[in-house]
mmCIF file of N, CA and C and ligand atoms in Angstrom:
data_model
loop_
_atom_site.group_PDB
_atom_site.id
_atom_site.type_symbol
_atom_site.label_atom_id
_atom_site.label_comp_id
_atom_site.label_asym_id
_atom_site.label_seq_id
_atom_site.Cartn_x
_atom_site.Cartn_y
_atom_site.Cartn_z
ATOM 1 N N MET A 1 143.637 32.074 2.052
ATOM 2 C CA MET A 1 142.235 31.823 1.718
ATOM 3 C C MET A 1 141.907 32.505 0.393
ATOM 4 N N ALA A 2 141.372 31.755 -0.539
ATOM 5 C CA ALA A 2 141.003 32.346 -1.826
ATOM 6 C C ALA A 2 139.703 33.129 -1.681
ATOM 7 N N ILE A 3 139.650 34.284 -2.284
ATOM 8 C CA ILE A 3 138.441 35.106 -2.250
ATOM 9 C C ILE A 3 137.850 35.142 -3.648
ATOM 10 N N GLU A 4 136.578 34.770 -3.742
ATOM 11 C CA GLU A 4 135.863 34.797 -5.025
ATOM 12 C C GLU A 4 135.296 36.193 -5.233
ATOM 13 N N THR A 5 135.548 36.773 -6.379
ATOM 14 C CA THR A 5 134.926 38.055 -6.691
ATOM 15 C C THR A 5 133.645 37.800 -7.470
ATOM 16 N N PRO A 6 132.583 38.570 -7.195
ATOM 17 C CA PRO A 6 131.296 38.344 -7.877
ATOM 18 C C PRO A 6 131.399 38.628 -9.373
ATOM 19 N N LYS A 7 130.919 37.703 -10.168
ATOM 20 C CA LYS A 7 130.971 37.855 -11.620
ATOM 21 C C LYS A 7 129.933 38.861 -12.112
ATOM 22 N N VAL A 8 130.269 39.513 -13.211
ATOM 23 C CA VAL A 8 129.276 40.278 -13.956
ATOM 24 C C VAL A 8 128.528 39.244 -14.810
ATOM 25 N N LEU A 9 127.328 38.889 -14.376
ATOM 26 C CA LEU A 9 126.584 37.800 -15.032
ATOM 27 C C LEU A 9 126.178 38.192 -16.445
ATOM 28 N N ASP A 10 125.842 39.448 -16.643
ATOM 29 C CA ASP A 10 125.579 39.988 -17.969
ATOM 30 C C ASP A 10 125.621 41.499 -17.904
ATOM 31 N N CYS A 11 125.855 42.103 -19.057
ATOM 32 C CA CYS A 11 125.881 43.564 -19.154
ATOM 33 C C CYS A 11 125.281 43.951 -20.500
ATOM 34 N N SER A 12 124.225 44.715 -20.455
ATOM 35 C CA SER A 12 123.533 45.089 -21.688
ATOM 36 C C SER A 12 124.114 46.353 -22.335
ATOM 37 N N VAL A 13 125.167 46.894 -21.745
ATOM 38 C CA VAL A 13 125.765 48.123 -22.283
ATOM 39 C C VAL A 13 126.797 47.734 -23.351
ATOM 40 N N THR A 14 126.288 47.383 -24.520
ATOM 41 C CA THR A 14 127.133 46.765 -25.554
ATOM 42 C C THR A 14 128.123 47.734 -26.194
ATOM 43 N N GLU A 15 127.903 49.046 -26.046
ATOM 44 C CA GLU A 15 128.849 49.997 -26.642
ATOM 45 C C GLU A 15 130.121 50.152 -25.815
ATOM 46 N N CYS A 16 130.180 49.572 -24.637
ATOM 47 C CA CYS A 16 131.385 49.650 -23.816
ATOM 48 C C CYS A 16 132.503 48.815 -24.454
ATOM 49 N N SER A 17 133.714 49.322 -24.369
ATOM 50 C CA SER A 17 134.866 48.637 -24.967
ATOM 51 C C SER A 17 135.077 47.234 -24.396
ATOM 52 N N TYR A 18 134.682 47.027 -23.152
ATOM 53 C CA TYR A 18 134.913 45.735 -22.498
ATOM 54 C C TYR A 18 133.798 44.724 -22.755
ATOM 55 N N ASN A 19 132.791 45.130 -23.548
ATOM 56 C CA ASN A 19 131.606 44.282 -23.742
ATOM 57 C C ASN A 19 131.668 43.544 -25.081
ATOM 58 N N THR A 20 131.446 42.243 -25.034
ATOM 59 C CA THR A 20 131.279 41.451 -26.248
ATOM 60 C C THR A 20 130.076 40.552 -26.037
ATOM 61 N N ASN A 21 129.083 40.701 -26.877
ATOM 62 C CA ASN A 21 127.875 39.875 -26.801
ATOM 63 C C ASN A 21 127.256 39.868 -25.403
ATOM 64 N N LYS A 22 127.181 41.048 -24.796
ATOM 65 C CA LYS A 22 126.566 41.236 -23.480
ATOM 66 C C LYS A 22 127.334 40.550 -22.344
ATOM 67 N N ALA A 23 128.604 40.258 -22.607
ATOM 68 C CA ALA A 23 129.474 39.755 -21.539
ATOM 69 C C ALA A 23 130.574 40.776 -21.282
ATOM 70 N N CYS A 24 130.919 40.947 -20.000
ATOM 71 C CA CYS A 24 131.988 41.876 -19.628
ATOM 72 C C CYS A 24 133.311 41.122 -19.569
ATOM 73 N N HIS A 25 134.354 41.714 -20.128
ATOM 74 C CA HIS A 25 135.668 41.069 -20.127
ATOM 75 C C HIS A 25 136.736 41.899 -19.419
ATOM 76 N N ALA A 26 136.300 42.903 -18.644
ATOM 77 C CA ALA A 26 137.257 43.614 -17.788
ATOM 78 C C ALA A 26 137.580 42.700 -16.608
ATOM 79 N N ILE A 27 138.818 42.608 -16.231
ATOM 80 C CA ILE A 27 139.193 41.660 -15.169
ATOM 81 C C ILE A 27 138.500 42.013 -13.859
ATOM 82 N N ALA A 28 138.481 43.284 -13.527
ATOM 83 C CA ALA A 28 137.813 43.706 -12.283
ATOM 84 C C ALA A 28 137.249 45.105 -12.479
ATOM 85 N N ILE A 29 135.940 45.233 -12.350
ATOM 86 C CA ILE A 29 135.315 46.544 -12.490
ATOM 87 C C ILE A 29 135.198 47.219 -11.117
ATOM 88 N N THR A 30 135.070 48.537 -11.147
ATOM 89 C CA THR A 30 134.778 49.307 -9.936
ATOM 90 C C THR A 30 133.383 49.891 -10.092
ATOM 91 N N VAL A 31 132.587 49.769 -9.057
ATOM 92 C CA VAL A 31 131.194 50.227 -9.088
ATOM 93 C C VAL A 31 131.006 51.340 -8.077
ATOM 94 N N GLY A 32 130.178 52.314 -8.476
ATOM 95 C CA GLY A 32 129.711 53.309 -7.518
ATOM 96 C C GLY A 32 130.351 54.674 -7.659
ATOM 97 N N ASP A 33 129.493 55.692 -7.554
ATOM 98 C CA ASP A 33 129.977 57.054 -7.384
ATOM 99 C C ASP A 33 129.052 57.710 -6.375
ATOM 100 N N SER A 34 128.999 59.014 -6.361
ATOM 101 C CA SER A 34 128.242 59.662 -5.300
ATOM 102 C C SER A 34 126.726 59.510 -5.442
ATOM 103 N N THR A 35 126.241 59.254 -6.657
ATOM 104 C CA THR A 35 124.792 59.234 -6.839
ATOM 105 C C THR A 35 124.240 57.897 -7.318
ATOM 106 N N CYS A 36 125.014 57.102 -8.015
ATOM 107 C CA CYS A 36 124.502 55.875 -8.643
ATOM 108 C C CYS A 36 125.463 54.717 -8.426
ATOM 109 N N ALA A 37 124.903 53.520 -8.567
ATOM 110 C CA ALA A 37 125.736 52.307 -8.558
ATOM 111 C C ALA A 37 126.310 52.107 -9.965
ATOM 112 N N MET A 38 127.052 53.103 -10.379
ATOM 113 C CA MET A 38 127.523 53.176 -11.757
ATOM 114 C C MET A 38 128.773 52.326 -11.958
ATOM 115 N N CYS A 39 128.881 51.714 -13.149
ATOM 116 C CA CYS A 39 130.125 51.009 -13.482
ATOM 117 C C CYS A 39 131.162 52.057 -13.875
ATOM 118 N N ASP A 40 132.139 52.282 -13.014
ATOM 119 C CA ASP A 40 133.172 53.291 -13.274
ATOM 120 C C ASP A 40 134.174 52.824 -14.332
ATOM 121 N N THR A 41 134.137 51.549 -14.651
ATOM 122 C CA THR A 41 135.092 51.003 -15.630
ATOM 123 C C THR A 41 134.587 51.183 -17.055
ATOM 124 N N TYR A 42 133.320 51.523 -17.211
ATOM 125 C CA TYR A 42 132.741 51.773 -18.541
ATOM 126 C C TYR A 42 133.666 52.661 -19.357
ATOM 127 N N TYR A 43 133.886 52.277 -20.606
ATOM 128 C CA TYR A 43 134.727 53.077 -21.492
ATOM 129 C C TYR A 43 134.232 52.895 -22.911
ATOM 130 N N LYS A 44 133.875 53.991 -23.542
ATOM 131 C CA LYS A 44 133.399 53.910 -24.924
ATOM 132 C C LYS A 44 134.522 54.325 -25.858
ATOM 133 N N SER A 45 134.900 53.408 -26.737
ATOM 134 C CA SER A 45 135.990 53.666 -27.667
ATOM 135 C C SER A 45 135.830 52.716 -28.839
ATOM 136 N N SER A 46 136.465 53.029 -29.945
ATOM 137 C CA SER A 46 136.417 52.116 -31.094
ATOM 138 C C SER A 46 137.272 50.876 -30.819
ATOM 139 N N GLN A 47 138.146 50.977 -29.820
ATOM 140 C CA GLN A 47 139.012 49.847 -29.484
ATOM 141 C C GLN A 47 138.296 48.891 -28.533
ATOM 142 N N LYS A 48 138.366 47.596 -28.795
ATOM 143 C CA LYS A 48 137.820 46.611 -27.858
ATOM 144 C C LYS A 48 138.897 46.255 -26.847
ATOM 145 N N GLY A 49 138.504 46.135 -25.565
ATOM 146 C CA GLY A 49 139.480 45.837 -24.530
ATOM 147 C C GLY A 49 139.057 44.665 -23.672
ATOM 148 N N GLY A 50 139.852 44.354 -22.669
ATOM 149 C CA GLY A 50 139.565 43.258 -21.764
ATOM 150 C C GLY A 50 140.217 41.969 -22.228
ATOM 151 N N ALA A 51 139.994 40.934 -21.464
ATOM 152 C CA ALA A 51 140.559 39.610 -21.744
ATOM 153 C C ALA A 51 139.419 38.675 -22.133
ATOM 154 N N MET A 52 139.400 38.255 -23.382
ATOM 155 C CA MET A 52 138.275 37.463 -23.908
ATOM 156 C C MET A 52 138.073 36.149 -23.156
ATOM 157 N N GLU A 53 139.133 35.623 -22.555
ATOM 158 C CA GLU A 53 139.031 34.311 -21.911
ATOM 159 C C GLU A 53 138.451 34.377 -20.500
ATOM 160 N N ILE A 54 138.206 35.579 -20.024
ATOM 161 C CA ILE A 54 137.635 35.677 -18.676
ATOM 162 C C ILE A 54 136.309 36.434 -18.707
ATOM 163 N N THR A 55 135.507 36.189 -17.672
ATOM 164 C CA THR A 55 134.290 36.973 -17.445
ATOM 165 C C THR A 55 134.607 37.980 -16.353
ATOM 166 N N GLY A 56 134.210 39.234 -16.595
ATOM 167 C CA GLY A 56 134.504 40.288 -15.637
ATOM 168 C C GLY A 56 133.898 40.037 -14.268
ATOM 169 N N SER A 57 134.510 40.640 -13.274
ATOM 170 C CA SER A 57 133.959 40.531 -11.921
ATOM 171 C C SER A 57 134.121 41.878 -11.208
ATOM 172 N N VAL A 58 133.520 41.962 -10.033
ATOM 173 C CA VAL A 58 133.543 43.230 -9.278
ATOM 174 C C VAL A 58 134.798 43.266 -8.419
ATOM 175 N N GLY A 59 135.650 44.232 -8.688
ATOM 176 C CA GLY A 59 136.863 44.388 -7.895
ATOM 177 C C GLY A 59 136.617 45.195 -6.635
ATOM 178 N N ALA A 60 135.763 46.222 -6.739
ATOM 179 C CA ALA A 60 135.473 47.085 -5.590
ATOM 180 C C ALA A 60 134.163 47.800 -5.843
ATOM 181 N N CYS A 61 133.480 48.157 -4.766
ATOM 182 C CA CYS A 61 132.212 48.872 -4.911
ATOM 183 C C CYS A 61 132.078 49.909 -3.810
ATOM 184 N N LYS A 62 131.771 51.139 -4.205
ATOM 185 C CA LYS A 62 131.668 52.247 -3.254
ATOM 186 C C LYS A 62 130.241 52.480 -2.764
ATOM 187 N N GLU A 63 129.286 51.617 -3.205
ATOM 188 C CA GLU A 63 127.871 51.815 -2.812
ATOM 189 C C GLU A 63 127.617 51.178 -1.449
ATOM 190 N N ASP A 64 128.034 51.855 -0.389
ATOM 191 C CA ASP A 64 127.922 51.234 0.928
ATOM 192 C C ASP A 64 126.503 51.204 1.471
ATOM 193 N N ASP A 65 125.538 51.822 0.736
ATOM 194 C CA ASP A 65 124.143 51.699 1.167
ATOM 195 C C ASP A 65 123.439 50.528 0.468
ATOM 196 N N CYS A 66 124.172 49.743 -0.325
ATOM 197 C CA CYS A 66 123.595 48.543 -0.952
ATOM 198 C C CYS A 66 123.655 47.387 0.047
ATOM 199 N N LYS A 67 122.611 46.587 0.085
ATOM 200 C CA LYS A 67 122.580 45.499 1.081
ATOM 201 C C LYS A 67 123.632 44.421 0.819
ATOM 202 N N PHE A 68 124.193 44.395 -0.389
ATOM 203 C CA PHE A 68 125.220 43.398 -0.706
ATOM 204 C C PHE A 68 126.631 43.904 -0.405
ATOM 205 N N ASN A 69 126.747 45.173 0.021
ATOM 206 C CA ASN A 69 128.067 45.760 0.216
ATOM 207 C C ASN A 69 128.592 45.455 1.617
ATOM 208 N N LYS A 70 129.797 44.921 1.660
ATOM 209 C CA LYS A 70 130.448 44.646 2.941
ATOM 210 C C LYS A 70 131.844 45.254 2.882
ATOM 211 N N SER A 71 132.073 46.270 3.680
ATOM 212 C CA SER A 71 133.386 46.922 3.735
ATOM 213 C C SER A 71 133.856 47.395 2.366
ATOM 214 N N LEU A 72 132.931 47.983 1.617
ATOM 215 C CA LEU A 72 133.212 48.551 0.291
ATOM 216 C C LEU A 72 133.633 47.495 -0.735
ATOM 217 N N GLU A 73 133.198 46.252 -0.495
ATOM 218 C CA GLU A 73 133.351 45.169 -1.468
ATOM 219 C C GLU A 73 131.968 44.581 -1.706
ATOM 220 N N CYS A 74 131.789 43.923 -2.849
ATOM 221 C CA CYS A 74 130.497 43.330 -3.179
ATOM 222 C C CYS A 74 130.442 41.877 -2.716
ATOM 223 N N ALA A 75 129.377 41.537 -1.968
ATOM 224 C CA ALA A 75 129.212 40.168 -1.476
ATOM 225 C C ALA A 75 128.049 39.455 -2.165
ATOM 226 N N ALA A 76 127.561 39.994 -3.281
ATOM 227 C CA ALA A 76 126.492 39.312 -4.036
ATOM 228 C C ALA A 76 127.088 38.090 -4.736
ATOM 229 N N SER A 77 126.234 37.168 -5.130
ATOM 230 C CA SER A 77 126.743 35.976 -5.835
ATOM 231 C C SER A 77 127.130 36.314 -7.272
ATOM 232 N N GLY A 78 126.621 37.415 -7.772
ATOM 233 C CA GLY A 78 126.932 37.889 -9.118
ATOM 234 C C GLY A 78 126.095 39.129 -9.344
ATOM 235 N N ILE A 79 126.454 39.929 -10.344
ATOM 236 C CA ILE A 79 125.672 41.147 -10.589
ATOM 237 C C ILE A 79 125.259 41.245 -12.052
ATOM 238 N N HIS A 80 124.224 42.042 -12.278
ATOM 239 C CA HIS A 80 123.776 42.393 -13.625
ATOM 240 C C HIS A 80 124.072 43.881 -13.818
ATOM 241 N N VAL A 81 124.466 44.231 -15.015
ATOM 242 C CA VAL A 81 124.730 45.642 -15.339
ATOM 243 C C VAL A 81 123.873 46.016 -16.539
ATOM 244 N N ALA A 82 123.265 47.186 -16.458
ATOM 245 C CA ALA A 82 122.371 47.632 -17.530
ATOM 246 C C ALA A 82 122.421 49.148 -17.645
ATOM 247 N N ASN A 83 121.942 49.629 -18.784
ATOM 248 C CA ASN A 83 121.863 51.068 -19.005
ATOM 249 C C ASN A 83 120.792 51.682 -18.098
ATOM 250 N N HIS A 84 121.142 52.791 -17.438
ATOM 251 C CA HIS A 84 120.191 53.497 -16.591
ATOM 252 C C HIS A 84 120.400 54.984 -16.802
ATOM 253 N N MET A 85 119.436 55.637 -17.399
ATOM 254 C CA MET A 85 119.510 57.080 -17.659
ATOM 255 C C MET A 85 120.805 57.466 -18.376
ATOM 256 N N GLY A 86 121.207 56.669 -19.352
ATOM 257 C CA GLY A 86 122.343 57.025 -20.189
ATOM 258 C C GLY A 86 123.703 56.593 -19.667
ATOM 259 N N HIS A 87 123.723 55.849 -18.577
ATOM 260 C CA HIS A 87 125.016 55.327 -18.121
ATOM 261 C C HIS A 87 124.845 53.893 -17.625
ATOM 262 N N ALA A 88 125.963 53.205 -17.407
ATOM 263 C CA ALA A 88 125.946 51.794 -16.994
ATOM 264 C C ALA A 88 125.821 51.695 -15.482
ATOM 265 N N ASP A 89 124.808 50.996 -15.019
ATOM 266 C CA ASP A 89 124.579 50.848 -13.578
ATOM 267 C C ASP A 89 124.507 49.377 -13.181
ATOM 268 N N CYS A 90 124.917 49.087 -11.953
ATOM 269 C CA CYS A 90 124.681 47.766 -11.382
ATOM 270 C C CYS A 90 123.195 47.661 -11.070
ATOM 271 N N SER A 91 122.470 46.784 -11.775
ATOM 272 C CA SER A 91 121.035 46.667 -11.530
ATOM 273 C C SER A 91 120.722 45.693 -10.405
ATOM 274 N N THR A 92 121.758 45.100 -9.827
ATOM 275 C CA THR A 92 121.580 44.234 -8.651
ATOM 276 C C THR A 92 121.551 45.076 -7.364
ATOM 277 N N TYR A 93 121.952 46.331 -7.466
ATOM 278 C CA TYR A 93 121.919 47.241 -6.314
ATOM 279 C C TYR A 93 120.562 47.171 -5.612
ATOM 280 N N SER A 94 120.589 47.076 -4.317
ATOM 281 C CA SER A 94 119.364 47.077 -3.525
ATOM 282 C C SER A 94 119.659 47.833 -2.228
ATOM 283 N N ARG A 95 118.927 48.895 -2.015
ATOM 284 C CA ARG A 95 119.167 49.715 -0.813
ATOM 285 C C ARG A 95 118.886 48.914 0.451
ATOM 286 N N ARG A 96 119.746 49.050 1.443
ATOM 287 C CA ARG A 96 119.559 48.356 2.727
ATOM 288 C C ARG A 96 118.241 48.722 3.366
HETATM 289 S S1 LIG B 25 130.197 45.860 -16.691
HETATM 290 FE FE1 LIG B 25 131.063 47.903 -17.026
HETATM 291 S S2 LIG B 25 133.135 47.526 -17.902
HETATM 292 FE FE2 LIG B 25 131.943 45.631 -18.097
HETATM 293 S S3 LIG B 25 131.059 45.710 -20.155
HETATM 294 FE FE3 LIG B 25 129.516 46.548 -18.721
HETATM 295 S S4 LIG B 25 129.838 48.772 -18.700
HETATM 296 FE FE4 LIG B 25 131.683 47.806 -19.595
HETATM 297 S S1 LIG B 26 125.231 44.492 -5.858
HETATM 298 FE FE1 LIG B 26 125.542 46.268 -4.537
HETATM 299 S S2 LIG B 26 127.553 45.911 -3.563
HETATM 300 FE FE2 LIG B 26 127.422 44.595 -5.407
HETATM 301 S S3 LIG B 26 128.363 45.811 -7.056
HETATM 302 FE FE3 LIG B 26 126.138 46.167 -7.126
HETATM 303 S S4 LIG B 26 125.828 48.041 -5.898
HETATM 304 FE FE4 LIG B 26 127.866 47.217 -5.389
#
């Protein structure tokens, strides 16, 4: 059975190495830490990374208090990522 991973529909954190024109090109991001629905894949560098031919998607998410989280995976149809207090956060996060 093929499993669809939720796409990063847009990401406004343009200084991230994986970001080009507000699109994420990391193959699979990891979301969540102890306090925020943070994009753990965020990386600031002069080097651009990722695969230009793909749109990034959520590989895993540790925010188990989000209503879209099922068994530490994201079940949303897609997510938005934006700057929140100086770091990249999943803005689709919604507390159960
Ligand atoms: S979703 Fe994360 S890895 Fe992708 S461009 Fe945004 S901050 Fe970077
Ligand atoms: S919508 Fe919820 S489950 Fe999906 S990546 Fe964001 S915080 Fe994680």
